[in-house]
Amino acid sequence: MKISVVRNILEANERIAEQNRDLFRENALFVINLMSSPGAGKTSLLERTIDALKGELKMGVIEGDIQSSQDAERVAAKGIPVVQINTGGACHLDGNMIRDTFDEFNFKEMDLLVIENVGNLVCPAEFKVGEDFKVMILSVTEGDDKPTKYPLMFHESKVLLVNKLDLLPYVDCSLERIKEDSLKINPDLNIFPISCKTGEGLEAWYAWLREGVKAKRA
Amino acid sequence: MKISVVRNILEANERIAEQNRDLFRENALFVINLMSSPGAGKTSLLERTIDALKGELKMGVIEGDIQSSQDAERVAAKGIPVVQINTGGACHLDGNMIRDTFDEFNFKEMDLLVIENVGNLVCPAEFKVGEDFKVMILSVTEGDDKPTKYPLMFHESKVLLVNKLDLLPYVDCSLERIKEDSLKINPDLNIFPISCKTGEGLEAWYAWLREGVKAKRA
């Protein structure tokens, strides 16, 4: 019975996510659902990405947090439109929460919407919100056993950003093992090792975003 | 309607957790529910704790993972009884999963049972499993904004272990802010800064465990 309840919730969510997707398509808006464990660097990645691309792309951000608006404040400081969703306990964003933000944006004037999900390596992977692609961050401080232990998010994502490369010399983590095990789960995964602190590797990520925006407009 | 479904699941779980708690009490067994984000150091803490205390306390471990038995293998290598639970997707352990492991242990001959939950800073905090206390780990690499962003786990825990002190020089994280914000949420929280890599700070944690076992036997 528990399974059928969960399935109903997932199915209801997918219908709403599909409606969101239709609206994004009408506006030729490229939409990313950004997911990771708490503290892996989602907001730091956003700050870097906005600084690098805001001259060429019109961006907007939805910040998902259980509580507080700290991340939205960090993004707003960069001068782009941002809406904070407080889930009030819920461990992931869903299609309905995203739909509720639509009045706050002018999608016709935007190229890229990044939805920063709640920090959680498990639950967000199950819920579509209307995105073109899911993008995940794993930090090297979390360890190289994460793909085999939390496979769903690696399976569902189009891009894996392996962050905190600057800390690699100080932790027991093999970048090769992360790559190998992730590609076993998802052979089509794009893997970009990066450091949001030093900026290393971020050009490849920016290039992927530019391509996505271009493809969506075509 | 969604709320009432969730409440029913929580209530059913609490009844089973209460039965588990009764059984642990009859056996004077001290039980810890260990929670954190993925990769914060739950299994490393267990390895250290077993090495330090297995001469004086009879321990057992339940390993909760969505998939794989890597953590159980690490613990089993230390020569103590361990049972792996694979949740098959579920983002937390519940009372029923814990009850299903009971045939694998001889509680009469044990002093301490540590239940390592699924790596998730959100969902496990909502589900009792029959433990005496919830214990959480936050690593300094996750950042000092975590208490205000994920308050429930800090509220529900009796102990906060702030791990990876050895990486503190390389990250932008204030130990003082973690302490202050955690104590605002939960003034009774015991906070032990530690490094499972260097061993720093672990004596205070071992002393807390010894006291818990002693109190449970009394």
CSV table of N, CA, C and O in Angstrom, one decimal, chain B residues 141-180:
chain,number,residue,atom,x,y,z
B,141,THR,N,33.7,20.5,5.9
B,141,THR,CA,33.7,20.7,4.4
B,141,THR,C,32.3,21.0,3.9
B,141,THR,O,32.1,21.6,2.8
B,142,GLU,N,31.3,20.7,4.7
B,142,GLU,CA,29.9,21.0,4.3
B,142,GLU,C,29.5,22.5,4.5
B,142,GLU,O,28.5,22.9,3.9
B,143,GLY,N,30.3,23.2,5.3
B,143,GLY,CA,30.1,24.6,5.6
B,143,GLY,C,29.3,24.9,6.8
B,143,GLY,O,28.6,24.0,7.4
B,144,ASP,N,29.5,26.1,7.3
B,144,ASP,CA,28.9,26.5,8.6
B,144,ASP,C,27.5,27.0,8.6
B,144,ASP,O,26.9,27.4,9.6
B,145,ASP,N,26.9,26.9,7.3
B,145,ASP,CA,25.5,27.4,7.2
B,145,ASP,C,24.5,26.2,7.4
B,145,ASP,O,23.3,26.4,7.3
B,146,LYS,N,25.0,25.0,7.7
B,146,LYS,CA,24.1,23.8,7.7
B,146,LYS,C,23.1,23.8,8.9
B,146,LYS,O,22.0,23.4,8.7
B,147,PRO,N,23.5,24.2,10.1
B,147,PRO,CA,22.4,24.2,11.1
B,147,PRO,C,21.2,25.0,10.8
B,147,PRO,O,20.1,24.6,11.0
B,148,THR,N,21.4,26.2,10.2
B,148,THR,CA,20.2,27.1,9.9
B,148,THR,C,19.5,26.5,8.7
B,148,THR,O,18.3,26.8,8.5
B,149,LYS,N,20.1,25.8,7.8
B,149,LYS,CA,19.5,25.3,6.6
B,149,LYS,C,18.8,23.9,6.8
B,149,LYS,O,17.8,23.6,6.1
B,150,TYR,N,19.3,23.1,7.7
B,150,TYR,CA,18.8,21.8,8.0
B,150,TYR,C,18.5,21.6,9.5
B,150,TYR,O,19.1,20.7,10.1
B,151,PRO,N,17.6,22.4,10.0
B,151,PRO,CA,17.6,22.5,11.5
B,151,PRO,C,17.0,21.2,12.2
B,151,PRO,O,17.4,21.0,13.3
B,152,LEU,N,16.2,20.4,11.5
B,152,LEU,CA,15.5,19.3,12.2
B,152,LEU,C,16.5,18.3,12.8
B,152,LEU,O,16.4,18.0,14.0
B,153,MET,N,17.5,18.0,12.0
B,153,MET,CA,18.4,17.0,12.5
B,153,MET,C,19.2,17.5,13.7
B,153,MET,O,19.5,16.8,14.7
B,154,PHE,N,19.6,18.8,13.7
B,154,PHE,CA,20.3,19.4,14.8
B,154,PHE,C,19.3,19.4,16.1
B,154,PHE,O,19.8,19.3,17.2
B,155,HIS,N,18.0,19.6,15.8
B,155,HIS,CA,17.1,19.7,16.9
B,155,HIS,C,16.9,18.3,17.5
B,155,HIS,O,16.7,18.2,18.8
B,156,GLU,N,16.9,17.3,16.7
B,156,GLU,CA,16.5,15.9,17.2
B,156,GLU,C,17.7,15.2,17.8
B,156,GLU,O,17.5,14.2,18.5
B,157,SER,N,18.9,15.7,17.6
B,157,SER,CA,20.1,14.9,18.0
B,157,SER,C,20.5,15.3,19.4
B,157,SER,O,20.3,16.4,19.9
B,158,LYS,N,21.2,14.3,20.1
B,158,LYS,CA,21.7,14.5,21.4
B,158,LYS,C,23.2,14.9,21.3
B,158,LYS,O,23.7,15.6,22.2
B,159,VAL,N,23.8,14.5,20.3
B,159,VAL,CA,25.3,14.7,20.1
B,159,VAL,C,25.5,15.2,18.7
B,159,VAL,O,24.9,14.7,17.7
B,160,LEU,N,26.3,16.3,18.5
B,160,LEU,CA,26.8,16.7,17.2
B,160,LEU,C,28.3,16.5,17.2
B,160,LEU,O,29.0,17.1,18.0
B,161,LEU,N,28.8,15.6,16.3
B,161,LEU,CA,30.2,15.5,16.1
B,161,LEU,C,30.6,16.3,14.8
B,161,LEU,O,30.0,16.1,13.8
B,162,VAL,N,31.4,17.3,15.0
B,162,VAL,CA,31.9,18.1,13.9
B,162,VAL,C,33.2,17.5,13.4
B,162,VAL,O,34.3,17.7,14.0
B,163,ASN,N,33.1,16.8,12.3
B,163,ASN,CA,34.2,16.0,11.8
B,163,ASN,C,35.1,16.7,10.8
B,163,ASN,O,34.7,17.8,10.3
B,164,LYS,N,36.2,16.1,10.4
B,164,LYS,CA,37.2,16.6,9.4
B,164,LYS,C,37.9,17.9,9.9
B,164,LYS,O,38.2,18.8,9.0
B,165,LEU,N,38.1,18.0,11.2
B,165,LEU,CA,38.9,19.2,11.7
B,165,LEU,C,40.2,19.3,11.0
B,165,LEU,O,40.7,20.5,10.8
B,166,ASP,N,40.8,18.2,10.5
B,166,ASP,CA,42.1,18.3,9.8
B,166,ASP,C,42.0,19.1,8.5
B,166,ASP,O,43.0,19.6,8.0
B,167,LEU,N,40.7,19.3,8.0
B,167,LEU,CA,40.6,20.0,6.7
B,167,LEU,C,40.2,21.5,7.0
B,167,LEU,O,40.0,22.3,6.0
B,168,LEU,N,40.0,21.9,8.2
B,168,LEU,CA,39.5,23.2,8.6
B,168,LEU,C,40.4,24.3,8.0
B,168,LEU,O,39.9,25.4,7.5
B,169,PRO,N,41.8,24.1,8.0
B,169,PRO,CA,42.6,25.2,7.4
B,169,PRO,C,42.4,25.4,5.9
B,169,PRO,O,42.8,26.5,5.4
B,170,TYR,N,41.8,24.5,5.2
B,170,TYR,CA,41.6,24.6,3.8
B,170,TYR,C,40.2,25.0,3.3
B,170,TYR,O,40.0,25.2,2.1
B,171,VAL,N,39.3,25.2,4.3
B,171,VAL,CA,37.9,25.5,3.9
B,171,VAL,C,37.5,26.8,4.6
B,171,VAL,O,38.0,27.1,5.6
B,172,ASP,N,36.4,27.4,4.0
B,172,ASP,CA,35.9,28.6,4.6
B,172,ASP,C,34.7,28.2,5.5
B,172,ASP,O,33.6,28.1,5.1
B,173,CYS,N,35.0,27.9,6.8
B,173,CYS,CA,34.0,27.4,7.7
B,173,CYS,C,34.4,27.8,9.1
B,173,CYS,O,35.5,27.6,9.5
B,174,SER,N,33.4,28.4,9.8
B,174,SER,CA,33.7,28.8,11.2
B,174,SER,C,33.1,27.8,12.2
B,174,SER,O,31.8,27.6,12.2
B,175,LEU,N,33.9,27.2,13.0
B,175,LEU,CA,33.5,26.2,14.0
B,175,LEU,C,32.6,26.9,15.0
B,175,LEU,O,31.6,26.4,15.5
B,176,GLU,N,32.9,28.2,15.3
B,176,GLU,CA,32.1,29.0,16.3
B,176,GLU,C,30.7,29.2,15.8
B,176,GLU,O,29.8,29.1,16.5
B,177,ARG,N,30.6,29.5,14.5
B,177,ARG,CA,29.2,29.7,13.9
B,177,ARG,C,28.4,28.4,14.0
B,177,ARG,O,27.2,28.4,14.3
B,178,ILE,N,29.1,27.2,13.7
B,178,ILE,CA,28.4,26.0,13.8
B,178,ILE,C,27.9,25.8,15.2
B,178,ILE,O,26.7,25.4,15.5
B,179,LYS,N,28.8,26.0,16.2
B,179,LYS,CA,28.4,25.8,17.6
B,179,LYS,C,27.2,26.7,18.0
B,179,LYS,O,26.2,26.3,18.6
B,180,GLU,N,27.4,28.0,17.7
B,180,GLU,CA,26.4,29.0,18.1
B,180,GLU,C,25.0,28.7,17.5
B,180,GLU,O,24.0,28.6,18.2
